[in-house]
Structures are given as structure tokens and as C-alpha cells.
PDB file of C-alpha atoms in Angstrom:
ATOM      1  CA  PHE A 122      11.057   1.961  12.566  1.00  0.00           C
ATOM      2  CA  ALA A 123      12.211   4.828  14.754  1.00  0.00           C
ATOM      3  CA  ASP A 124      14.666   4.036  17.539  1.00  0.00           C
ATOM      4  CA  GLU A 125      12.731   6.355  19.849  1.00  0.00           C
ATOM      5  CA  MET A 126       9.698   4.069  19.894  1.00  0.00           C
ATOM      6  CA  THR A 127       9.706   1.363  22.565  1.00  0.00           C
ATOM      7  CA  SER A 128       7.227  -1.428  23.269  1.00  0.00           C
ATOM      8  CA  ASN A 129       6.212  -0.026  26.661  1.00  0.00           C
ATOM      9  CA  GLU A 130       5.716   3.606  25.611  1.00  0.00           C
ATOM     10  CA  PRO A 131       2.154   4.749  26.477  1.00  0.00           C
ATOM     11  CA  LEU A 132      -0.035   6.382  23.838  1.00  0.00           C
ATOM     12  CA  PRO A 133      -2.690   8.181  25.942  1.00  0.00           C
ATOM     13  CA  GLU A 134      -2.799  11.221  23.658  1.00  0.00           C
ATOM     14  CA  TYR A 135      -4.427   9.135  20.942  1.00  0.00           C
ATOM     15  CA  LEU A 136      -7.201   7.618  23.070  1.00  0.00           C
ATOM     16  CA  PRO A 137     -10.005   9.524  24.850  1.00  0.00           C
ATOM     17  CA  ASP A 138     -10.223   8.877  28.614  1.00  0.00           C
ATOM     18  CA  ASP A 139     -13.952   8.986  29.312  1.00  0.00           C
ATOM     19  CA  SER A 140     -15.886   7.739  26.322  1.00  0.00           C
ATOM     20  CA  VAL A 141     -17.867   4.580  25.738  1.00  0.00           C
ATOM     21  CA  ASP A 142     -17.526   4.944  21.974  1.00  0.00           C
ATOM     22  CA  VAL A 143     -13.732   4.857  21.931  1.00  0.00           C
ATOM     23  CA  THR A 144     -12.085   6.064  18.737  1.00  0.00           C
ATOM     24  CA  THR A 145      -8.486   6.499  17.698  1.00  0.00           C
ATOM     25  CA  ASP A 146      -6.933   9.760  16.537  1.00  0.00           C
ATOM     26  CA  LEU A 147      -5.158   8.297  13.510  1.00  0.00           C
ATOM     27  CA  ALA A 148      -4.354  11.725  12.078  1.00  0.00           C
ATOM     28  CA  GLY A 149      -2.446  12.696  15.229  1.00  0.00           C
ATOM     29  CA  ALA A 150      -0.633   9.362  15.342  1.00  0.00           C
ATOM     30  CA  ILE A 151       0.389   9.641  11.681  1.00  0.00           C
ATOM     31  CA  THR A 152       1.717  13.181  12.152  1.00  0.00           C
ATOM     32  CA  GLU A 153       3.741  11.943  15.132  1.00  0.00           C
ATOM     33  CA  THR A 154       5.067   9.088  13.010  1.00  0.00           C
ATOM     34  CA  PHE A 155       6.266  11.489  10.318  1.00  0.00           C
ATOM     35  CA  GLU A 156       8.113  13.516  12.938  1.00  0.00           C
ATOM     36  CA  LEU A 157       9.834  10.405  14.283  1.00  0.00           C
ATOM     37  CA  LEU A 158      10.796   9.190  10.804  1.00  0.00           C
ATOM     38  CA  GLU A 159      11.641  12.534   9.209  1.00  0.00           C
ATOM     39  CA  ARG A 160      15.407  12.040   9.183  1.00  0.00           C
ATOM     40  CA  ASP A 161      16.626  10.828   5.792  1.00  0.00           C
ATOM     41  CA  ASP A 162      19.265   8.170   6.490  1.00  0.00           C
ATOM     42  CA  GLY A 163      18.768   6.136   3.323  1.00  0.00           C
ATOM     43  CA  THR A 164      16.803   3.322   4.963  1.00  0.00           C
ATOM     44  CA  LEU A 165      13.348   2.097   3.933  1.00  0.00           C
ATOM     45  CA  LYS A 166      10.933   3.540   6.499  1.00  0.00           C
ATOM     46  CA  CYS A 167       7.641   1.814   7.248  1.00  0.00           C
ATOM     47  CA  CYS A 168       4.529   2.427   9.343  1.00  0.00           C
ATOM     48  CA  VAL A 169       2.126  -0.448  10.076  1.00  0.00           C
ATOM     49  CA  LEU A 170      -1.515   0.497  10.712  1.00  0.00           C
ATOM     50  CA  ILE A 171      -3.770  -2.236  12.136  1.00  0.00           C
ATOM     51  CA  THR A 172      -7.398  -1.281  12.735  1.00  0.00           C
ATOM     52  CA  ASP A 173     -10.816  -2.837  13.305  1.00  0.00           C
ATOM     53  CA  CYS A 174     -13.009   0.256  12.910  1.00  0.00           C
ATOM     54  CA  GLU A 175     -13.969   3.076  10.572  1.00  0.00           C
ATOM     55  CA  ILE A 176     -12.882   6.634  11.381  1.00  0.00           C
ATOM     56  CA  GLY A 177     -15.300   8.705   9.280  1.00  0.00           C
ATOM     57  CA  GLU A 178     -15.020  10.447   5.912  1.00  0.00           C
ATOM     58  CA  ALA A 179     -13.730  13.770   7.266  1.00  0.00           C
ATOM     59  CA  ALA A 180     -10.885  12.105   9.153  1.00  0.00           C
ATOM     60  CA  GLU A 181     -10.084   9.926   6.134  1.00  0.00           C
ATOM     61  CA  ARG A 182      -9.745  12.975   3.870  1.00  0.00           C
ATOM     62  CA  ASN A 183      -7.425  14.680   6.375  1.00  0.00           C
ATOM     63  CA  ILE A 184      -5.259  11.564   6.673  1.00  0.00           C
ATOM     64  CA  VAL A 185      -4.955  11.129   2.897  1.00  0.00           C
ATOM     65  CA  LYS A 186      -4.028  14.824   2.578  1.00  0.00           C
ATOM     66  CA  THR A 187      -1.424  14.501   5.345  1.00  0.00           C
ATOM     67  CA  VAL A 188       0.163  11.391   3.829  1.00  0.00           C
ATOM     68  CA  LYS A 189       0.335  12.986   0.366  1.00  0.00           C
ATOM     69  CA  GLU A 190       1.833  16.267   1.594  1.00  0.00           C
ATOM     70  CA  GLU A 191       4.100  15.222   4.475  1.00  0.00           C
ATOM     71  CA  ASN A 192       5.204  11.721   3.561  1.00  0.00           C
ATOM     72  CA  ASN A 193       8.968  11.524   3.121  1.00  0.00           C
ATOM     73  CA  GLY A 194       9.291   8.058   1.647  1.00  0.00           C
ATOM     74  CA  VAL A 195       7.427   6.329   4.503  1.00  0.00           C
ATOM     75  CA  ARG A 196       5.559   3.205   3.384  1.00  0.00           C
ATOM     76  CA  PHE A 197       2.158   2.809   5.052  1.00  0.00           C
ATOM     77  CA  HIS A 198       1.191  -0.840   5.415  1.00  0.00           C
ATOM     78  CA  THR A 199      -2.422  -1.363   6.495  1.00  0.00           C
ATOM     79  CA  PHE A 200      -4.221  -4.374   7.957  1.00  0.00           C
ATOM     80  CA  ALA A 201      -8.030  -4.319   8.289  1.00  0.00           C
ATOM     81  CA  VAL A 202      -9.628  -6.648  10.859  1.00  0.00           C
ATOM     82  CA  GLY A 203     -13.321  -7.604  10.838  1.00  0.00           C
ATOM     83  CA  LEU A 204     -16.320  -6.182   8.992  1.00  0.00           C
ATOM     84  CA  ASP A 205     -16.439  -2.683  10.530  1.00  0.00           C
ATOM     85  CA  THR A 206     -13.451  -1.266   8.671  1.00  0.00           C
ATOM     86  CA  ASP A 207     -13.161   0.717   5.445  1.00  0.00           C
ATOM     87  CA  PRO A 208     -10.858  -1.397   3.222  1.00  0.00           C
ATOM     88  CA  PRO A 209     -11.010   0.967   0.196  1.00  0.00           C
ATOM     89  CA  PHE A 210      -9.683   3.846   2.335  1.00  0.00           C
ATOM     90  CA  LEU A 211      -6.960   1.680   3.902  1.00  0.00           C
ATOM     91  CA  LYS A 212      -5.912   0.344   0.500  1.00  0.00           C
ATOM     92  CA  MET A 213      -5.778   3.909  -0.828  1.00  0.00           C
ATOM     93  CA  LEU A 214      -3.564   4.880   2.097  1.00  0.00           C
ATOM     94  CA  SER A 215      -1.208   2.030   1.224  1.00  0.00           C
ATOM     95  CA  ASP A 216      -1.360   2.710  -2.519  1.00  0.00           C
ATOM     96  CA  ILE A 217      -0.367   6.379  -2.293  1.00  0.00           C
ATOM     97  CA  SER A 218       2.640   5.511  -0.107  1.00  0.00           C
ATOM     98  CA  GLN A 219       3.849   2.382  -1.987  1.00  0.00           C
ATOM     99  CA  GLY A 220       2.658   0.199   0.883  1.00  0.00           C
ATOM    100  CA  TYR A 221       1.005  -3.198   1.308  1.00  0.00           C
ATOM    101  CA  HIS A 222      -2.663  -3.684   2.239  1.00  0.00           C
ATOM    102  CA  GLU A 223      -4.270  -6.773   3.739  1.00  0.00           C
ATOM    103  CA  CYS A 224      -7.941  -7.247   4.652  1.00  0.00           C
ATOM    104  CA  CYS A 225      -9.176  -9.998   6.977  1.00  0.00           C
ATOM    105  CA  PRO A 226     -12.969  -9.930   7.580  1.00  0.00           C
ATOM    106  CA  ASN A 227     -12.891 -13.457   9.016  1.00  0.00           C
ATOM    107  CA  LEU A 228     -11.714 -13.107  12.626  1.00  0.00           C
ATOM    108  CA  THR A 229     -10.732 -16.764  12.918  1.00  0.00           C
ATOM    109  CA  ALA A 230      -8.243 -16.250  10.103  1.00  0.00           C
ATOM    110  CA  VAL A 231      -6.492 -13.257  11.731  1.00  0.00           C
ATOM    111  CA  PRO A 232      -3.500 -15.207  13.182  1.00  0.00           C
ATOM    112  CA  HIS A 233      -2.711 -16.811   9.820  1.00  0.00           C
ATOM    113  CA  ARG A 234      -3.246 -13.646   7.767  1.00  0.00           C
ATOM    114  CA  MET A 235      -1.328 -11.496  10.261  1.00  0.00           C
ATOM    115  CA  ALA A 236       1.636 -13.892  10.199  1.00  0.00           C
ATOM    116  CA  ARG A 237       1.639 -13.786   6.391  1.00  0.00           C
ATOM    117  CA  PHE A 238       1.300  -9.995   6.406  1.00  0.00           C
ATOM    118  CA  LEU A 239       4.269  -9.462   8.740  1.00  0.00           C
ATOM    119  CA  ALA A 240       6.393 -12.061   6.943  1.00  0.00           C
ATOM    120  CA  SER A 241       5.804 -10.273   3.639  1.00  0.00           C
ATOM    121  CA  LEU A 242       6.748  -6.901   5.126  1.00  0.00           C
ATOM    122  CA  ASP A 243       9.979  -8.348   6.465  1.00  0.00           C
ATOM    123  CA  SER A 244      11.459  -8.720   2.994  1.00  0.00           C
ATOM    124  CA  PRO A 245       9.983  -6.881  -0.003  1.00  0.00           C
ATOM    125  CA  LEU A 246      10.932  -8.586  -3.255  1.00  0.00           C
ATOM    126  CA  VAL A 247      11.286  -5.418  -5.377  1.00  0.00           C
ATOM    127  CA  THR A 248      10.992  -1.780  -4.284  1.00  0.00           C
ATOM    128  CA  ASP A 249      10.659   1.457  -6.276  1.00  0.00           C
ATOM    129  CA  LEU A 250       8.956  -0.211  -9.228  1.00  0.00           C
ATOM    130  CA  ASN A 251       8.810   1.651 -12.540  1.00  0.00           C
ATOM    131  CA  PHE A 252       7.268   0.896 -15.931  1.00  0.00           C
ATOM    132  CA  PHE A 253       8.616   2.065 -19.290  1.00  0.00           C
ATOM    133  CA  MET A 254       6.801   1.827 -22.632  1.00  0.00           C
ATOM    134  CA  GLU A 255       8.404   2.866 -25.913  1.00  0.00           C
ATOM    135  CA  GLY A 256       6.435   4.541 -28.670  1.00  0.00           C
ATOM    136  CA  VAL A 257       3.481   5.723 -26.576  1.00  0.00           C
ATOM    137  CA  GLU A 258       2.507   9.178 -25.322  1.00  0.00           C
ATOM    138  CA  GLY A 259       0.596  10.605 -22.397  1.00  0.00           C
ATOM    139  CA  VAL A 260       1.034   7.619 -20.097  1.00  0.00           C
ATOM    140  CA  GLU A 261      -0.888   7.782 -16.800  1.00  0.00           C
ATOM    141  CA  ILE A 262      -0.862   4.995 -14.228  1.00  0.00           C
ATOM    142  CA  TYR A 263      -2.506   4.347 -10.875  1.00  0.00           C
ATOM    143  CA  PRO A 264      -1.259   4.057  -8.242  1.00  0.00           C
ATOM    144  CA  ASP A 265       1.545   6.495  -8.951  1.00  0.00           C
ATOM    145  CA  PRO A 266       4.164   5.771  -7.774  1.00  0.00           C
ATOM    146  CA  PRO A 267       3.532   2.012  -8.046  1.00  0.00           C
ATOM    147  CA  PRO A 268       3.562  -0.020  -4.811  1.00  0.00           C
ATOM    148  CA  ASP A 269       6.479  -2.238  -3.879  1.00  0.00           C
ATOM    149  CA  LEU A 270       6.283  -5.929  -4.718  1.00  0.00           C
ATOM    150  CA  TYR A 271       5.828  -8.260  -1.735  1.00  0.00           C
ATOM    151  CA  ARG A 272       5.502 -12.008  -1.426  1.00  0.00           C
ATOM    152  CA  ASP A 273       1.887 -13.217  -1.888  1.00  0.00           C
ATOM    153  CA  GLN A 274       0.860  -9.677  -2.910  1.00  0.00           C
ATOM    154  CA  PRO A 275       0.592  -9.198  -6.692  1.00  0.00           C
ATOM    155  CA  VAL A 276       0.934  -5.642  -7.944  1.00  0.00           C
ATOM    156  CA  HIS A 277      -2.132  -4.370  -9.851  1.00  0.00           C
ATOM    157  CA  ILE A 278      -1.547  -1.298 -12.020  1.00  0.00           C
ATOM    158  CA  SER A 279      -4.204   0.570 -14.011  1.00  0.00           C
ATOM    159  CA  GLY A 280      -3.415   3.113 -16.674  1.00  0.00           C
ATOM    160  CA  VAL A 281      -4.109   4.812 -19.982  1.00  0.00           C
ATOM    161  CA  PHE A 282      -1.863   5.803 -22.875  1.00  0.00           C
ATOM    162  CA  TYR A 283      -2.061   7.146 -26.417  1.00  0.00           C
ATOM    163  CA  GLY A 284      -0.657   5.350 -29.437  1.00  0.00           C
ATOM    164  CA  GLU A 285      -0.206   1.740 -30.455  1.00  0.00           C
ATOM    165  CA  PRO A 286       0.293  -0.823 -27.659  1.00  0.00           C
ATOM    166  CA  PRO A 287       3.993  -1.673 -27.292  1.00  0.00           C
ATOM    167  CA  GLU A 288       5.181  -5.233 -27.663  1.00  0.00           C
ATOM    168  CA  THR A 289       6.811  -5.169 -24.236  1.00  0.00           C
ATOM    169  CA  ILE A 290       6.799  -3.104 -21.047  1.00  0.00           C
ATOM    170  CA  LEU A 291      10.105  -2.716 -19.258  1.00  0.00           C
ATOM    171  CA  VAL A 292       9.664  -3.237 -15.503  1.00  0.00           C
ATOM    172  CA  THR A 293      12.471  -1.943 -13.283  1.00  0.00           C
ATOM    173  CA  GLY A 294      13.038  -1.717  -9.552  1.00  0.00           C
ATOM    174  CA  LEU A 295      15.467  -2.258  -6.706  1.00  0.00           C
ATOM    175  CA  LEU A 296      16.236  -5.707  -5.265  1.00  0.00           C
ATOM    176  CA  PRO A 297      16.927  -6.278  -1.518  1.00  0.00           C
ATOM    177  CA  THR A 298      20.609  -6.752  -2.420  1.00  0.00           C
ATOM    178  CA  GLY A 299      20.732  -3.208  -3.793  1.00  0.00           C
ATOM    179  CA  LEU A 300      21.028  -4.425  -7.391  1.00  0.00           C
ATOM    180  CA  MET A 301      18.703  -3.186 -10.124  1.00  0.00           C
ATOM    181  CA  PHE A 302      15.783  -5.356 -11.249  1.00  0.00           C
ATOM    182  CA  CYS A 303      15.003  -5.142 -14.973  1.00  0.00           C
ATOM    183  CA  LYS A 304      12.532  -7.344 -16.818  1.00  0.00           C
ATOM    184  CA  PRO A 305      10.914  -6.873 -20.258  1.00  0.00           C
ATOM    185  CA  THR A 306       7.294  -8.069 -19.978  1.00  0.00           C
ATOM    186  CA  PRO A 307       5.286  -9.120 -23.074  1.00  0.00           C
ATOM    187  CA  VAL A 308       2.078  -7.164 -23.725  1.00  0.00           C
ATOM    188  CA  CYS A 309      -1.216  -8.669 -24.864  1.00  0.00           C
ATOM    189  CA  ARG A 310      -1.977  -6.469 -27.906  1.00  0.00           C
ATOM    190  CA  ASP A 311      -5.457  -7.850 -28.668  1.00  0.00           C
ATOM    191  CA  PRO A 312      -8.121  -6.457 -26.254  1.00  0.00           C
ATOM    192  CA  LYS A 313     -10.342  -9.447 -27.067  1.00  0.00           C
ATOM    193  CA  GLU A 314      -7.803 -11.724 -25.383  1.00  0.00           C
ATOM    194  CA  MET A 315      -7.963  -9.766 -22.124  1.00  0.00           C
ATOM    195  CA  ASP A 316     -10.820 -10.579 -19.757  1.00  0.00           C
ATOM    196  CA  ILE A 317     -10.705  -7.246 -17.889  1.00  0.00           C
ATOM    197  CA  GLU A 318     -13.770  -7.938 -15.721  1.00  0.00           C
ATOM    198  CA  ARG A 319     -12.315 -11.256 -14.579  1.00  0.00           C
ATOM    199  CA  LEU A 320      -8.960  -9.641 -13.776  1.00  0.00           C
ATOM    200  CA  PHE A 321     -10.534  -6.939 -11.602  1.00  0.00           C
ATOM    201  CA  ALA A 322     -12.831  -9.458  -9.898  1.00  0.00           C
ATOM    202  CA  ALA A 323      -9.875 -11.733  -9.127  1.00  0.00           C
ATOM    203  CA  ALA A 324      -7.897  -8.821  -7.656  1.00  0.00           C
ATOM    204  CA  THR A 325     -10.801  -7.870  -5.383  1.00  0.00           C
ATOM    205  CA  LEU A 326     -11.448 -11.442  -4.259  1.00  0.00           C
ATOM    206  CA  ASP A 327      -7.753 -11.984  -3.532  1.00  0.00           C
ATOM    207  CA  SER A 328      -7.778  -9.032  -1.122  1.00  0.00           C
ATOM    208  CA  TYR A 329     -10.717 -10.451   0.841  1.00  0.00           C
ATOM    209  CA  ALA A 330      -9.976 -14.166   0.664  1.00  0.00           C
ATOM    210  CA  ALA A 331      -9.291 -15.824   4.015  1.00  0.00           C
TER     211      ALA A 331
END
């Protein structure tokens, strides 16, 4: 986080003064964040976005465009509170910046989920993940680049390729110690053995479970 930010710094430019329906100018706040974190000093830069409301489709498109075009390695971690948020948008924002997304519709569970969220952010297990497959062509994955691996937050990657399925996928990344992570992972080559619908359902339920 930027040294210039302090806990008692006011943020009036992001909040309207005389409105009953108070909204937050996330686009302006994100642009300001990029300016504060633009220096490249080799550290892992993060921005944590906690929200309990939707911001509208037009604003969402502008924010996604800004993050894609101006992001300089900043991870956006998002935490959705309550039922009036837009979790798919917040997860997309995290996915395109290698961040971590948490959704907590149950307000009574916020303290527990928030503590877990912040504890996970404190020490990512593996950053800058990459996947290598020999003997295949035209590989496309989503999200690209893949998100970092955090405690209690499995990484879900979708993709397509041409050719025969490889026997293993080589997963690489960077450990907190600075050492390289490298692990060959066996591949299930028989589609009948993969319950795709169950896997996607489990991933969605995990993101909402309190």
C-alpha cells in the first residue's frame, strides 16, 4: 500500500455532499489508486475494495476498462457485503488483476469472513502462476493471467486447447521466499471421469458459502 495514504485522510471527493441516495465514485478512487501505486519498486502492490452496493453497468464497464489499461501489476482484492452487490463484476475485477474475491451475503458472518479474507491477503501462497502443457496447440485460458493462490481460495482455471490431452500440466509460480514453485500435475484424460457440472457448481457455492 502507498506510504502517502494515512488512516485519517479524508475522501470527500468520492462521496456526494447532498444526496439521500449516496453512491461511491469507484472509478475516481481507482484512478487515484493507480497514481499512488504507479512507481515500480519491485513490491507486490494491492488494492482492497469492500462494497455493499451496486454501481451500475456503465460505471462497471469504465472500471474494467481502466483496470485493464492502466493497471501496473496492482492486485485488486474485492469483498462483497450483503445482497445488494454485483459479485460477478467484483470477481471479474479481481480475476483480471490476479486478485482475490470474497462474497458474504450473510451479514452475521461478515466478521468471520472478513478476518479470513484479510488473513489470506497477508500471505499469498504462490504468485504469478503459469501453466505449461506439452504437445498441444492454441491454448487459451481464463482468467489470463491466472490469479494468485491464497489460503482457503482454490484457483479455478477454464480453458481450451487443440490436440491430445497431455498426461501432466506443469504449474509454476513464485513462493513468498522468492523461490520458484514448480509442480507437475496429473491430467484426467477421460472426459467421462470429469463431472464438469459438479465442479462448476462447487466453485460457485464455495464463493457464497458463509
